[in-house]
Amino acid sequence: MRSRLILAVTFYFVIFCVVSKAEESPRRNEKSSSIDSVQVSVDYLNHFLYQNSDWIPVDNELGKSLKGLVHFAEDEDIDTILYKLEKYRMVDDPSFFYRPVDRVSDSLEVAGYVSKKELDEKLSRKERSIRSTIVKDEIAVPEEIFEKLDEKVNLLAKDEVDFLLRDSLVILPDSLKGFDVIPDSIISSPADFIRLQKMDSLKRILLEEARIHYNNNMLNFYIDSVSDAYRTQYIQEYVQKEKAELVDSTRAQNREILRKYNQAVMKAINDSISKKIDVLTNFAKKDSINLWVKNSEGDSTRVILRNNANRYTRMFLKNEQKDSLGIRIHNEGKNSMQIFIDDAVTLKRFSTQQTKAFDFDQFEPESSLRSIDQRYKVITPWSLGGDGNFGFSQTALSNWKKGGKSALSTLLVLKGFANYSYKKVKWENSVELRNGWIKPSGMIQKNDDKFEFISRYGLSAFKKWYYSAEIDFQTQLFNGYNYPDRETKISAFLAPAKTLIKLGLDYKPNKNFSLFLSPFTSKTVYVRDTVEVDPTKFGIDKGKKRYWEPGLNADVSYKTDITPDISYQMKYKMFINYSSPFSKFDVDWENNFVMKLNDFISLRAMLHFIYDDNVKFKVGEKADGSDILEPRWQIKEFITIGFSYKLNKRIFRREKVN
C-alpha cells in the first residue's frame, strides 16, 4: 500500500503541478538599510553605465550583464546574469570598467603633468637657449653649394667693361675721359702716338682691374648671402628639431603619467564597483519565486522558493477514486524543493524520547578490551631555523659587477629556513640576506648586497629521487655605484632581479647532499628602473625591462662538518641556454667555511664565483670609439670575524595511529 502511495505521489505531482508564473519579489520593504544600500549601488552603476561616457565596460558582454543586474532582467534571467558575473569574477583582480587615457578630464590636476602653457614656455626657453649658445658663423657650409659659381653669378666678361662706365661703377681720371674717339689732328708726331698708346694701355688696365674687383665683389656677396641663408635655415631646422623632440618627450611623459594615474583611478573605481556588485548580487540572490501547485480537484497552494529560507507547505493529492495523500513541500533553495509524504508520523518519528534506566554492570567486558594500545604518535614535519653573523670583513673584489672596493668593512649575514618533510612530501624554503658597507676614504660605500629566496617542493618518485619544482628569486636591496661616482647608478633594488622557475628531479641520498636536475627551467631577468639603471649592462635590449630564456639548470648542494667546530657548505648552480647551449651559460659557485670560536663568536670565509654571459664588461674600444664588451668571471672573497647566533627548532604535532 505504501509503495502505491509513493508512486501515486510522484505521478500526480508530475501531471498536476503547474507553475503558473515566476513572480519577481524583491521584498525591498524587509530592511530599510537594504533599500538604501541597493539604491546607492543602482545609482552608482547607472552613473558609469549611462551618464558618464568617459568610462567604458571592458567588454560588451560584461556591460550587458551589469545592465541586467541593475534592472534585474534585460535579455536574460537574473540567475544567468549572476552566473556570468560570478564566473567573470573568478579571475584574479577582475576589472569591470576602463577609461582610455585620452579621456582623463582632470589631467591638469595630476602631479607632474605638463600643461600646454607650461610646454609653450619650455619651448620658448629651449629656443632662446639654442640661439644664445650657437655661433652662427661657425656653422660649416657644404662645399657643393659653391660649385659652378660662374653659372650662378652674373659676372662681367672682358668685353663688357663698358657696363662699369655706363652705370658709373668706375670713374676714370679726367686725363682718360673721352679717349675712345681721338681725331687724327691731335697726333702730330711719333711721340704723340706713343703717348696715346700708353694712355690707352693704362685705360684698359684700369678697366680690367675694375672688372676683376667687381666680379670678386659679386662672388663674395653671393657666397655671403648663400652662407647666411644656409646657416639661418640650419639654425631654424635645428631649433624645430629640438623643439619637436621636446614636444614628443613631454607628450610621452604626460601619457605615462596619465597612464599610471588612470590605472590607480581605474583600480579604485573597479574596487568600488566590485563592492556595489556584491550588494546587488546578494540582494538578487534573496529574490524569491512563487509557485502555485494544483491537484486534480483544482485545490492549490503557493510554494515560495527562496535562498536561505526554511519554509514548507502542505497539500493533498487525489486520484480518480478521490483517495487523498498528504504531502509536504519544503523550500530547499531558489531553484529546488523537496517533497515528503505527510502521514502525521514523519515529523515525530525521530523525536527524542526518554528511555528507562538500564544496568550496564551486568555485562563483564572481555579482558582483551582492558589493554590500552597506542592511539597517537608524535611527528615533527616542520623544521625551522637559521643563523646570523655580524662582524668585520677583509674583502677582495675582482670584476664584481655590482660595484665595490677591497677594504676593511662590516658585513651582516642572515640565513633562515623552513623545511617540511613528511611521508612522500618535501618542501624546503630558505632565505638569505647579505649586506656589507665599507668606508675607505671618508665616503661610505657598499661592498656586498644580496637577497635570495628559494622554495622547492618535491614528491617522492623512486628511491632517493623526488619530482621537484623550485622558484629561485634573487635581487639586492640598496643602490650600487661605481665609486667614487655617487650620481650614476649601476644597480638598485629589483634592478636587476633574477627569477628562475625549475621543474625536474631532485636526488637526495642524505640530508647533506642534493642534486637537482631541471630540464625545464625558465630564467627571467628584470630591471625595474630603466631610467637610472642601464638595462643593457645585464643583457636586456635597450628600451625593454626584461628578457626571458629557457634552458637546463643543475643545482648541487653539499655540506659537511670537517670538525665539530668547522663546517663547509657548497652551492653550485649552472644554467645552460637552449638557444645557444655551447656558448651561453651561467655559473654561480659559492663556497662557505664557518669556524666556531665560541658560542657567540665565529669566523666565516666565503669564496664566490659568478659567470653570466649576459653581463658584460668593457675590455677596450673599437676604431669608431664604441666600447668592446665581453663577459668576465666575477670573483668575491671575504673573511669575517664577528658575533653569530644560530636557531634550530622543530614543530611537533600529534597524529592518530590507524
XYZ file of C-alpha atoms in Angstrom:
658
model
C 0.000 0.000 0.000
C 2.806 2.410 0.873
C 4.592 1.783 -2.423
C 1.377 2.535 -4.298
C 1.071 5.802 -2.375
C 4.633 6.792 -3.266
C 4.042 6.030 -6.944
C 0.799 7.998 -6.804
C 2.589 10.972 -5.249
C 5.195 11.001 -7.997
C 2.661 10.531 -10.803
C 0.149 13.120 -9.659
C 2.776 15.682 -8.788
C 4.324 15.496 -12.249
C 0.945 15.594 -14.012
C -0.906 18.168 -11.943
C 1.793 20.542 -10.669
C 1.612 23.614 -12.852
C 3.970 26.502 -12.486
C 1.743 29.479 -13.263
C 4.274 32.267 -13.082
C 7.650 33.083 -11.666
C 6.890 36.386 -9.987
C 9.587 38.849 -9.072
C 9.520 39.644 -5.405
C 12.364 41.910 -4.460
C 10.937 42.385 -0.963
C 12.706 45.662 -0.574
C 10.498 46.504 2.350
C 12.119 43.864 4.563
C 15.004 46.045 5.691
C 15.247 49.771 5.268
C 19.042 49.594 5.405
C 18.994 47.158 2.471
C 16.826 49.605 0.486
C 19.349 52.390 0.968
C 22.390 50.292 0.014
C 20.653 48.837 -3.036
C 19.534 52.249 -4.263
C 23.001 53.701 -3.791
C 24.507 50.778 -5.715
C 21.984 51.135 -8.550
C 22.625 54.866 -8.862
C 26.381 54.313 -8.738
C 26.391 51.728 -11.527
C 23.921 53.753 -13.609
C 26.336 56.672 -13.464
C 29.031 54.608 -15.173
C 26.708 52.692 -17.481
C 24.670 55.577 -18.894
C 25.688 59.018 -17.625
C 29.491 59.096 -17.851
C 30.773 58.478 -21.372
C 34.411 58.551 -20.227
C 34.085 55.108 -18.620
C 33.581 52.082 -20.859
C 32.922 48.456 -19.832
C 35.833 46.134 -20.524
C 33.667 44.138 -22.956
C 30.092 44.275 -24.224
C 29.015 41.063 -22.509
C 30.109 42.426 -19.145
C 28.271 45.697 -19.774
C 25.133 43.789 -20.715
C 25.369 41.685 -17.550
C 25.821 44.775 -15.383
C 22.817 46.441 -17.008
C 20.824 43.269 -16.489
C 21.905 43.203 -12.844
C 20.767 46.779 -12.330
C 17.370 46.185 -13.934
C 17.137 42.563 -12.714
C 16.422 41.381 -16.260
C 17.192 42.814 -19.650
C 17.665 39.993 -22.123
C 18.382 37.201 -19.640
C 17.117 35.855 -16.318
C 18.782 37.152 -13.199
C 20.195 33.686 -12.420
C 22.046 33.622 -15.757
C 23.392 37.106 -15.090
C 24.557 36.128 -11.612
C 26.244 33.014 -13.014
C 28.110 35.016 -15.674
C 29.179 37.651 -13.184
C 30.381 35.030 -10.714
C 32.316 33.274 -13.473
C 33.847 36.568 -14.608
C 34.897 37.439 -11.072
C 36.712 34.139 -10.575
C 39.817 35.623 -12.221
C 42.365 37.450 -10.104
C 41.607 41.150 -9.696
C 38.792 41.424 -12.278
C 38.117 44.765 -13.978
C 34.646 45.989 -14.898
C 35.289 49.379 -16.498
C 38.259 51.001 -18.147
C 38.893 54.571 -19.168
C 41.102 55.486 -22.153
C 43.988 57.736 -21.254
C 42.807 60.422 -23.691
C 39.547 60.708 -21.731
C 41.112 61.710 -18.423
C 39.395 65.039 -17.919
C 41.319 66.098 -14.805
C 44.777 65.758 -16.330
C 45.820 69.296 -15.335
C 45.408 68.312 -11.679
C 47.727 65.301 -11.959
C 51.119 65.845 -10.343
C 53.891 66.043 -12.930
C 51.592 66.626 -15.918
C 52.872 69.427 -18.189
C 50.120 71.723 -19.480
C 50.144 73.420 -22.896
C 51.051 76.737 -21.329
C 53.988 75.182 -19.483
C 55.035 73.377 -22.659
C 54.976 76.636 -24.645
C 57.174 78.259 -22.005
C 59.598 75.330 -22.180
C 59.713 75.615 -25.962
C 60.438 79.348 -25.761
C 63.230 78.779 -23.231
C 64.586 75.990 -25.375
C 64.706 78.202 -28.477
C 66.307 81.089 -26.591
C 68.897 78.743 -25.109
C 69.805 77.296 -28.505
C 70.027 80.669 -30.243
C 72.118 82.133 -27.442
C 74.642 79.323 -27.386
C 75.043 78.531 -31.057
C 77.624 80.573 -33.034
C 76.188 81.225 -36.453
C 79.476 81.955 -38.209
C 80.965 78.660 -37.019
C 78.370 76.578 -38.825
C 80.076 74.763 -41.677
C 78.531 75.311 -45.096
C 78.677 72.370 -47.533
C 81.154 72.937 -50.349
C 78.769 71.608 -53.000
C 76.693 74.757 -52.603
C 79.547 76.820 -54.127
C 80.186 74.598 -57.108
C 79.859 76.198 -60.606
C 79.683 79.765 -59.296
C 80.259 81.223 -62.742
C 76.904 79.755 -63.770
C 75.134 81.048 -60.699
C 76.616 84.583 -60.524
C 76.266 87.179 -63.301
C 79.948 88.029 -63.825
C 81.286 90.567 -66.315
C 83.271 89.362 -69.305
C 86.202 91.303 -70.686
C 84.150 92.783 -73.477
C 81.511 94.022 -71.017
C 83.613 96.628 -69.208
C 81.505 99.417 -70.734
C 78.866 98.372 -68.200
C 81.101 99.679 -65.438
C 81.401 103.109 -67.130
C 77.736 103.255 -68.122
C 76.464 102.609 -64.608
C 79.196 104.842 -63.118
C 80.635 101.913 -61.232
C 84.086 103.112 -62.343
C 85.130 106.744 -62.735
C 88.134 107.366 -64.979
C 90.609 110.204 -64.395
C 89.954 113.334 -66.418
C 93.021 112.609 -68.483
C 91.471 109.344 -69.725
C 87.922 110.555 -70.246
C 86.829 110.825 -73.869
C 89.817 108.835 -75.018
C 87.835 106.453 -77.150
C 87.377 108.925 -80.023
C 90.535 111.000 -80.768
C 90.811 112.988 -84.007
C 93.814 112.399 -86.167
C 94.658 116.095 -85.963
C 95.873 115.568 -82.402
C 98.522 113.085 -83.485
C 101.255 115.308 -84.926
C 104.345 113.267 -84.197
C 105.522 109.755 -83.305
C 105.868 110.864 -79.677
C 102.148 111.752 -79.580
C 101.301 108.328 -80.949
C 103.433 106.561 -78.289
C 101.892 108.706 -75.548
C 98.387 107.884 -76.748
C 99.227 104.170 -76.815
C 100.399 104.348 -73.214
C 97.219 106.133 -72.216
C 95.103 103.513 -73.994
C 97.004 100.711 -72.276
C 96.542 102.413 -68.899
C 92.836 102.765 -69.512
C 92.486 99.059 -70.334
C 94.425 98.140 -67.201
C 92.193 100.293 -65.027
C 89.029 98.861 -66.546
C 90.315 95.263 -66.204
C 91.159 95.813 -62.551
C 87.725 97.339 -62.045
C 86.096 94.340 -63.754
C 88.021 91.885 -61.609
C 87.165 93.843 -58.468
C 83.530 93.940 -59.496
C 83.419 90.196 -60.158
C 85.127 89.475 -56.827
C 82.587 91.619 -55.009
C 79.740 89.824 -56.763
C 81.197 86.445 -55.833
C 81.771 87.455 -52.223
C 78.277 88.886 -51.976
C 76.773 85.695 -53.379
C 78.845 83.492 -51.078
C 77.965 85.570 -48.020
C 74.262 85.662 -48.844
C 74.067 81.921 -49.589
C 76.072 81.088 -46.459
C 73.907 83.318 -44.312
C 70.733 81.802 -45.754
C 72.033 78.253 -45.207
C 73.100 78.989 -41.636
C 69.807 80.700 -40.873
C 67.895 77.723 -42.247
C 70.179 75.301 -40.393
C 69.553 77.070 -37.073
C 65.827 77.173 -37.761
C 65.702 73.464 -38.599
C 67.853 72.622 -35.584
C 65.580 74.651 -33.321
C 62.487 72.987 -34.797
C 64.061 69.554 -34.371
C 64.950 70.187 -30.730
C 61.509 71.631 -30.067
C 59.858 68.655 -31.763
C 61.901 66.261 -29.610
C 60.923 68.236 -26.509
C 57.256 68.086 -27.544
C 57.465 64.345 -28.215
C 59.235 63.597 -24.935
C 56.822 65.808 -22.986
C 53.831 64.134 -24.591
C 55.270 60.695 -23.878
C 55.948 61.729 -20.284
C 52.441 63.161 -19.945
C 50.930 59.988 -21.365
C 52.918 57.796 -18.988
C 51.939 59.980 -16.016
C 48.293 59.872 -17.079
C 48.519 56.132 -17.674
C 49.771 55.459 -14.148
C 47.283 57.930 -12.685
C 44.474 56.421 -14.739
C 45.427 52.901 -13.665
C 45.253 53.926 -9.998
C 41.872 55.593 -10.532
C 40.574 52.592 -12.510
C 41.751 50.270 -9.727
C 39.894 52.321 -7.097
C 36.771 52.619 -9.250
C 36.712 48.902 -10.063
C 37.192 48.025 -6.390
C 34.263 50.288 -5.529
C 32.157 48.779 -8.326
C 33.001 45.289 -7.070
C 31.594 46.174 -3.646
C 28.439 47.597 -5.197
C 28.044 44.436 -7.274
C 28.374 42.416 -4.058
C 25.485 44.378 -2.566
C 23.294 43.899 -5.643
C 24.133 40.220 -6.164
C 23.442 39.439 -2.515
C 20.165 41.307 -2.829
C 19.319 39.476 -6.071
C 20.100 36.093 -4.521
C 17.440 36.792 -1.884
C 14.814 37.196 -4.580
C 12.016 34.615 -4.303
C 9.945 32.645 -6.826
C 6.257 31.899 -6.217
C 4.993 28.522 -7.425
C 1.310 27.559 -7.433
C 0.886 23.775 -7.094
C -2.549 22.381 -8.033
C -4.074 18.936 -7.671
C -6.734 17.230 -9.807
C -9.528 18.860 -7.803
C -8.251 22.329 -8.516
C -7.014 22.871 -4.988
C -3.853 24.903 -4.951
C -1.174 26.045 -2.598
C 1.598 28.555 -3.042
C 5.214 27.460 -2.606
C 7.729 30.256 -2.070
C 11.226 29.257 -3.198
C 13.979 31.395 -1.801
C 17.596 31.041 -0.775
C 18.416 30.956 2.914
C 14.779 30.441 3.904
C 13.327 27.461 5.788
C 9.714 27.290 4.606
C 7.341 24.423 3.874
C 3.677 23.969 2.965
C 1.182 21.084 2.893
C -1.472 19.912 0.420
C -3.397 16.800 -0.584
C -3.104 14.857 -3.822
C -6.201 12.974 -5.042
C -6.659 10.169 -7.521
C -9.729 9.312 -9.597
C -11.206 7.403 -6.652
C -10.853 10.548 -4.548
C -8.278 8.913 -2.330
C -6.157 11.549 -0.599
C -2.449 11.599 0.096
C -0.949 14.361 2.158
C 2.382 15.770 1.032
C 4.749 18.321 2.493
C 6.700 20.606 0.100
C 9.856 22.052 1.614
C 11.831 25.032 0.258
C 15.411 23.918 -0.383
C 16.574 26.952 -2.322
C 15.559 29.330 -5.053
C 15.781 26.613 -7.705
C 14.894 23.414 -5.843
C 12.412 21.912 -3.386
C 11.884 18.639 -1.501
C 8.632 16.574 -1.321
C 7.769 14.396 1.677
C 4.759 12.204 2.427
C 2.889 13.779 5.310
C 1.475 10.792 7.197
C 1.278 12.512 10.580
C 4.211 10.382 11.738
C 7.148 11.748 9.753
C 7.502 14.846 11.873
C 7.551 12.846 15.095
C 9.287 9.680 14.041
C 12.744 10.786 15.037
C 11.888 12.911 18.025
C 13.942 12.433 21.190
C 12.358 10.118 23.784
C 13.422 9.260 27.292
C 14.387 5.634 27.947
C 14.244 3.592 31.106
C 17.329 3.211 33.255
C 19.472 0.224 32.336
C 22.131 -1.545 34.341
C 25.252 -1.988 32.285
C 27.206 -3.546 35.130
C 25.623 -6.910 34.459
C 27.947 -7.317 31.497
C 31.583 -8.296 32.040
C 33.829 -6.883 29.255
C 36.384 -9.124 27.631
C 39.812 -8.980 29.210
C 41.388 -8.041 25.858
C 39.458 -4.834 25.881
C 41.167 -3.694 29.042
C 44.616 -3.369 27.407
C 45.447 0.118 26.176
C 47.195 0.428 22.839
C 48.994 3.497 21.491
C 46.379 5.779 19.924
C 48.586 8.733 18.897
C 52.142 9.306 17.800
C 54.243 12.476 17.746
C 55.624 13.627 14.399
C 57.864 16.571 13.503
C 57.185 17.516 9.866
C 58.349 21.150 10.175
C 61.876 22.256 10.940
C 62.592 25.969 11.400
C 65.961 27.582 11.856
C 68.650 29.917 10.696
C 71.801 31.706 11.697
C 73.107 35.245 11.727
C 76.564 36.776 11.743
C 77.720 40.349 12.120
C 81.335 41.391 12.080
C 84.269 42.932 10.267
C 85.414 41.701 6.893
C 88.528 41.770 4.765
C 87.166 41.844 1.206
C 88.914 41.362 -2.143
C 86.949 42.027 -5.332
C 87.727 41.301 -8.970
C 85.317 42.158 -11.799
C 82.391 42.368 -9.395
C 79.536 43.861 -11.399
C 77.591 45.382 -8.524
C 80.474 47.642 -7.539
C 82.732 47.936 -4.535
C 86.372 48.102 -3.376
C 88.759 45.959 -1.387
C 88.974 47.196 2.187
C 88.077 46.554 5.793
C 84.302 46.559 6.065
C 81.290 45.497 8.111
C 79.125 42.631 6.961
C 75.745 41.301 8.065
C 74.735 37.786 7.017
C 71.285 36.410 7.864
C 70.046 32.983 6.771
C 66.769 31.278 7.551
C 64.927 28.144 6.536
C 61.541 26.472 6.980
C 61.505 22.858 5.814
C 58.655 20.364 5.732
C 59.247 16.635 5.369
C 56.584 14.022 5.915
C 55.917 10.747 4.169
C 56.416 11.390 0.431
C 56.482 15.174 0.552
C 59.451 17.502 0.961
C 59.074 21.273 0.947
C 62.191 23.365 1.541
C 62.183 27.144 1.925
C 65.237 29.304 2.514
C 66.050 32.999 2.536
C 69.459 34.702 2.633
C 70.285 38.344 3.256
C 73.789 39.777 2.955
C 74.615 43.422 3.386
C 78.054 44.969 3.763
C 79.413 48.514 3.854
C 82.879 49.984 3.570
C 84.432 53.338 4.395
C 87.785 53.515 2.647
C 88.290 57.290 2.376
C 85.573 59.258 4.057
C 82.747 58.027 1.824
C 80.552 55.145 2.939
C 80.311 52.612 0.150
C 78.560 49.307 -0.391
C 80.643 46.174 -0.918
C 78.056 43.385 -0.610
C 74.320 43.249 -1.162
C 72.245 40.132 -1.767
C 68.690 38.972 -1.176
C 67.712 35.455 -2.271
C 64.576 33.393 -1.660
C 64.311 29.734 -2.691
C 61.287 27.459 -2.360
C 61.457 23.830 -3.560
C 58.552 21.366 -3.402
C 59.120 17.654 -4.016
C 57.113 14.434 -4.209
C 58.786 11.052 -3.818
C 59.417 9.418 -7.191
C 61.620 6.357 -6.604
C 64.276 5.518 -4.037
C 66.090 8.800 -3.266
C 64.643 10.776 -6.199
C 61.890 13.371 -5.978
C 59.744 15.064 -8.588
C 60.518 18.681 -7.705
C 59.574 22.233 -8.591
C 61.530 25.260 -7.439
C 61.370 29.034 -7.620
C 64.609 30.971 -7.065
C 64.385 34.770 -6.725
C 67.495 36.968 -6.403
C 67.974 40.741 -6.177
C 69.601 43.389 -3.995
C 68.248 45.942 -1.529
C 70.357 49.085 -1.977
C 71.683 51.160 -4.855
C 75.031 50.265 -6.361
C 77.511 52.802 -7.766
C 80.856 52.763 -9.481
C 82.550 54.624 -6.638
C 83.567 57.395 -6.172
C 80.784 58.347 -8.603
C 77.636 58.611 -6.459
C 75.438 60.077 -9.195
C 75.215 57.260 -11.762
C 73.523 54.084 -10.549
C 74.734 50.780 -11.916
C 72.242 48.671 -9.915
C 69.345 49.087 -7.489
C 66.502 47.206 -5.806
C 64.881 44.961 -8.442
C 67.434 46.285 -10.924
C 68.306 43.620 -11.728
C 66.048 40.891 -10.314
C 66.566 37.310 -11.487
C 63.850 34.662 -11.211
C 64.318 31.002 -12.105
C 61.394 28.572 -12.200
C 62.530 24.946 -12.388
C 60.889 21.560 -12.933
C 62.850 18.338 -12.686
C 64.214 15.591 -10.437
C 65.955 16.064 -7.097
C 68.350 13.403 -5.818
C 68.686 13.371 -2.002
C 70.706 10.405 -0.730
C 71.053 12.103 2.668
C 70.380 15.419 4.384
C 73.809 16.834 3.427
C 73.731 16.352 -0.356
C 71.273 17.352 -3.087
C 71.494 17.166 -6.880
C 68.638 18.935 -8.647
C 68.403 18.481 -12.438
C 65.708 20.610 -14.076
C 65.491 20.307 -17.883
C 62.520 22.653 -17.831
C 63.859 25.941 -16.478
C 62.632 29.452 -17.090
C 65.082 32.307 -16.423
C 63.789 35.875 -16.288
C 65.945 38.960 -15.640
C 64.030 42.152 -14.858
C 65.139 45.757 -14.329
C 62.521 47.885 -12.609
C 64.177 51.301 -13.065
C 65.454 51.631 -16.641
C 65.789 55.427 -16.334
C 68.687 55.466 -13.879
C 69.982 51.904 -14.379
C 71.202 50.816 -17.813
C 69.408 47.503 -18.599
C 71.831 46.678 -21.414
C 74.519 46.013 -18.789
C 72.519 42.923 -17.778
C 71.788 41.561 -21.248
C 68.434 43.327 -21.739
C 67.769 45.031 -25.050
C 67.558 48.811 -24.986
C 64.001 50.032 -24.477
C 62.909 46.863 -22.649
C 62.699 45.924 -18.980
C 63.203 42.160 -19.077
C 64.371 39.187 -21.030
C 63.442 35.513 -20.761
C 65.447 32.395 -21.529
C 64.567 28.678 -21.420
C 67.253 26.230 -20.513
C 68.667 23.384 -18.454
C 69.580 24.010 -14.821
C 71.717 21.921 -12.480
C 71.935 22.662 -8.748
C 74.383 20.912 -6.426
C 74.270 21.479 -2.685
C 76.702 19.879 -0.235
C 77.584 20.483 3.377
C 79.772 18.653 5.867
C 81.354 19.092 9.273
C 85.132 18.917 8.900
C 85.500 19.017 12.682
C 82.922 19.610 15.421
C 83.711 23.349 15.161
C 84.484 23.710 11.427
C 81.893 23.245 8.700
C 81.917 23.622 4.931
C 78.963 24.347 2.646
C 78.983 24.495 -1.150
C 76.297 25.652 -3.574
C 76.792 25.243 -7.310
C 74.270 26.407 -9.917
C 74.644 26.119 -13.659
C 72.166 27.296 -16.284
C 72.575 26.363 -19.982
C 70.567 28.331 -22.533
C 68.796 26.096 -25.032
C 69.113 28.717 -27.783
C 72.946 28.594 -27.647
C 73.872 25.594 -25.465
C 77.573 25.643 -26.358
C 78.201 29.352 -25.959
C 75.684 30.798 -23.462
C 75.664 29.577 -19.875
C 75.604 30.913 -16.312
C 77.617 29.653 -13.322
C 77.095 30.597 -9.669
C 79.502 28.765 -7.334
C 79.581 29.674 -3.658
C 81.903 28.163 -1.030
C 81.444 28.896 2.675
C 83.664 27.927 5.622
C 82.482 28.551 9.196
C 84.753 28.123 12.213
C 83.127 28.332 15.613
C 85.422 30.106 18.077
C 82.983 30.037 20.991
C 79.231 30.064 21.493
C 78.826 33.618 20.174
C 81.875 34.353 18.020
C 82.719 32.653 14.753
C 84.941 33.105 11.720
C 83.273 32.954 8.336
C 85.084 32.802 4.977
C 83.472 32.814 1.555
C 84.793 32.377 -1.985
C 82.199 33.232 -4.622
C 82.466 32.800 -8.414
C 79.886 34.096 -10.905
C 79.892 33.885 -14.684
C 76.936 35.287 -16.645
C 77.304 35.613 -20.409
C 74.627 38.338 -20.437
C 76.592 40.581 -18.041
C 79.403 42.233 -19.973
C 82.395 44.382 -19.040
C 84.321 46.962 -21.019
C 87.628 45.492 -22.194
C 88.614 48.067 -24.846
C 87.436 50.351 -27.623
C 86.844 49.820 -31.319
C 88.196 52.060 -34.084
C 84.920 54.008 -34.178
C 85.138 54.742 -30.442
C 82.460 52.270 -29.303
C 83.148 50.001 -26.319
C 84.230 46.381 -26.644
C 82.124 44.372 -24.165
C 82.791 40.802 -23.072
C 81.598 38.570 -20.184
C 84.099 38.013 -17.404
C 84.355 35.869 -14.301
C 83.168 37.740 -11.219
C 85.106 36.779 -8.111
C 84.459 37.728 -4.492
C 86.308 36.640 -1.360
C 85.819 37.784 2.198
C 86.730 36.739 5.739
C 84.550 37.823 8.662
C 85.035 37.513 12.394
C 82.078 38.593 14.449
C 79.109 37.757 16.577
C 76.950 34.838 15.485
C 73.751 33.190 16.615
C 72.075 30.001 15.434
C 68.443 28.910 15.774
C 67.033 25.445 15.116
C 63.519 24.441 16.126
C 61.257 21.547 15.254
C 57.468 21.786 15.227
C 55.784 18.861 16.962
C 52.249 17.679 16.306
C 50.153 14.666 17.192
C 48.850 12.153 14.680
C 46.309 9.442 15.321
C 47.502 5.869 14.846
C 45.303 3.898 12.439
